Coordinates of C-alpha atoms in Angstrom, one line a residue:
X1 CA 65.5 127.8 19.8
X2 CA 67.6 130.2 22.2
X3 CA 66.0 132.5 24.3
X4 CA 66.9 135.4 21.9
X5 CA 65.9 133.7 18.9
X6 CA 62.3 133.4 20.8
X7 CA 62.6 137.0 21.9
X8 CA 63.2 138.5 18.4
X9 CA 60.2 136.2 17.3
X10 CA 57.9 137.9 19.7
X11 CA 59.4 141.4 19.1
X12 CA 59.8 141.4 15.3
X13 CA 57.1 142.7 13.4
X14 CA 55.8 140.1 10.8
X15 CA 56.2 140.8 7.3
X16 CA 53.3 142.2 4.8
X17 CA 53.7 138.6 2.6
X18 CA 53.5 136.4 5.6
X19 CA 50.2 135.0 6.4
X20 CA 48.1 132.0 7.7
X21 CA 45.3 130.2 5.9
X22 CA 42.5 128.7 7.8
X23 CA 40.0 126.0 7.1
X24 CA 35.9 127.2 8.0
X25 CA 36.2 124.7 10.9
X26 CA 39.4 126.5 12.3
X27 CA 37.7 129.8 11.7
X28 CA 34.7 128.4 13.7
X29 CA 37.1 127.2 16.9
X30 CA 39.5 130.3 16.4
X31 CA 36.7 133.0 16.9
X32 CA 35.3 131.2 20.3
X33 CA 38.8 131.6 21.9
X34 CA 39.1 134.6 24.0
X35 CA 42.7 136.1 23.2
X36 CA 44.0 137.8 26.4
X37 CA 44.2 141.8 26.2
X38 CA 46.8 144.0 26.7
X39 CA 46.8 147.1 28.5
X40 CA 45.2 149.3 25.5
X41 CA 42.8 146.6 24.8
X42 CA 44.2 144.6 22.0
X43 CA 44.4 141.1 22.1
X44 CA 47.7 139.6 22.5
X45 CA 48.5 136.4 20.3
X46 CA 47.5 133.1 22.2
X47 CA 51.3 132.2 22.1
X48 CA 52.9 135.1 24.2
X49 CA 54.9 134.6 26.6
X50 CA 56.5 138.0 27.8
X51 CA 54.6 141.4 28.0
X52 CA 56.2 144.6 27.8
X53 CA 55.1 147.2 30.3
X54 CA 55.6 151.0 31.0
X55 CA 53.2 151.6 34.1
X56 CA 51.6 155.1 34.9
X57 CA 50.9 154.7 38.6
X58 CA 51.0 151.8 40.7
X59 CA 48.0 150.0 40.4
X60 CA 49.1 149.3 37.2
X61 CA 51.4 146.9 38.5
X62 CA 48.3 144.4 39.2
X63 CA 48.3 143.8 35.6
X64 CA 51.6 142.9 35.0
X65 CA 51.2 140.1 38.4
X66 CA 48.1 138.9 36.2
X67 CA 50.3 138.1 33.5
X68 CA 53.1 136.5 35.7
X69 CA 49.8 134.4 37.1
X70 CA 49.3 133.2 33.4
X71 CA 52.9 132.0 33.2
X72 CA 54.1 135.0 31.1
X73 CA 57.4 137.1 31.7
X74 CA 57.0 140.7 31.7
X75 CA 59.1 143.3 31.3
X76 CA 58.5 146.7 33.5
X77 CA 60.2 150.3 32.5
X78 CA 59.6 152.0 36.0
X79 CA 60.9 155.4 33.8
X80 CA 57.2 157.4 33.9
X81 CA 56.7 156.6 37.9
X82 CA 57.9 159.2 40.7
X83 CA 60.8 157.4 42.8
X84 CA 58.3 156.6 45.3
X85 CA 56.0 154.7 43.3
X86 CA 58.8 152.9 40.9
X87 CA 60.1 151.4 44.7
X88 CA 56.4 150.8 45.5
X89 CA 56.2 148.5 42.4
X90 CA 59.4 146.5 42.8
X91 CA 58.3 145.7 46.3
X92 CA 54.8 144.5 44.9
X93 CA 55.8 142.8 41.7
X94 CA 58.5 141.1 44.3
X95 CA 56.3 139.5 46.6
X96 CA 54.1 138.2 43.4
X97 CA 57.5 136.8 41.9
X98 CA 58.4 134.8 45.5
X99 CA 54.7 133.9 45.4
X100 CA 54.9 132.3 42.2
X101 CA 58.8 131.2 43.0
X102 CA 60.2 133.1 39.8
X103 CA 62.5 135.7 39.0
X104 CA 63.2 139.6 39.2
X105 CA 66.1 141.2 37.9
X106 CA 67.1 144.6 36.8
X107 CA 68.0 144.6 33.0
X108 CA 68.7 148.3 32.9
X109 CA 68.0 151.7 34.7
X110 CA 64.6 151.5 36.1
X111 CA 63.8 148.7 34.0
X112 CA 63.0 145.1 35.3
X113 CA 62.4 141.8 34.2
X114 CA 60.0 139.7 36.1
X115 CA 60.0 136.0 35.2
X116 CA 56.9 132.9 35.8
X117 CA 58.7 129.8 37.4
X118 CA 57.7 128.2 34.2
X119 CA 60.6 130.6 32.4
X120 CA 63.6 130.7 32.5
X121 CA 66.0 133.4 31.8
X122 CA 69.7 132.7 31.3
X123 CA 72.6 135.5 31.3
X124 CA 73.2 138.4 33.0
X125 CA 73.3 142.1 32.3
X126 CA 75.7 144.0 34.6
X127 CA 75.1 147.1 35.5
X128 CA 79.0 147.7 36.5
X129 CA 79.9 151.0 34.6
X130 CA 83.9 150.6 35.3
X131 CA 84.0 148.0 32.9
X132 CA 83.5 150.3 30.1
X133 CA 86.5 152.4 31.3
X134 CA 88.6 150.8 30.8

């Protein structure tokens, strides 16, 4: 499965006729695992692996290095943080990224993706504008 195939799997909503049926002994072992929580509180599927993030203020960006810790990628929109901060949080989230000997690039204007070494991203988005002129 390509990287966008798993990407729209993760992004696409699942439909109303979909479902999964469980035995009592997997309903037993499902409700003892601990899902982890995103930033509103709800738990994210056990299966995640990127996190989509739109921080408020810098500490904010300690969340998104927990999830790098737990081998996910995450996606930051720096667009709601003054100037300031948005450069505040690419220098942190890129010392947590050479910590952890992943990846950070810029996938859009103020946007970033921050990668796990356990990920790996292939492509690249340019952010050349005089190709579209001509």
């Amino acid at each position: 499965m390509s990287f966008k195939d798993k990407l729209k799997n993760i992004l696409t909503p699942v439909e109303d006729d979909e479902y999964l049926e469980f035995s009592d002994d997997e309903v037993e072992t499902l409700s003892d695992y601990e899902a982890p929580r995103a930033s509103d509180g709800t738990k994210l599927p056990s299966d995640t692996k990127m996190v989509l993030f739109e921080p408020r203020s810098f500490e904010e960006s300690e969340e998104v290095a927990r999830y790098l810790k737990e081998k996910r990628a995450a996606v930051v929109n720096l667009h709601r943080l003054q100037r300031d901060y948005a450069q505040r949080t690419i220098d942190f989230l890129t010392g947590v990224v050479f910590a952890l000997d992943g990846s950070i690039q810029k996938i859009g204007h103020n946007v970033i993706l921050c990668t796990p070494k356990t990920i790996g991203v292939q492509g690249e988005i340019s952010m050349n504008l005089e190709e579209f002129d001509s």
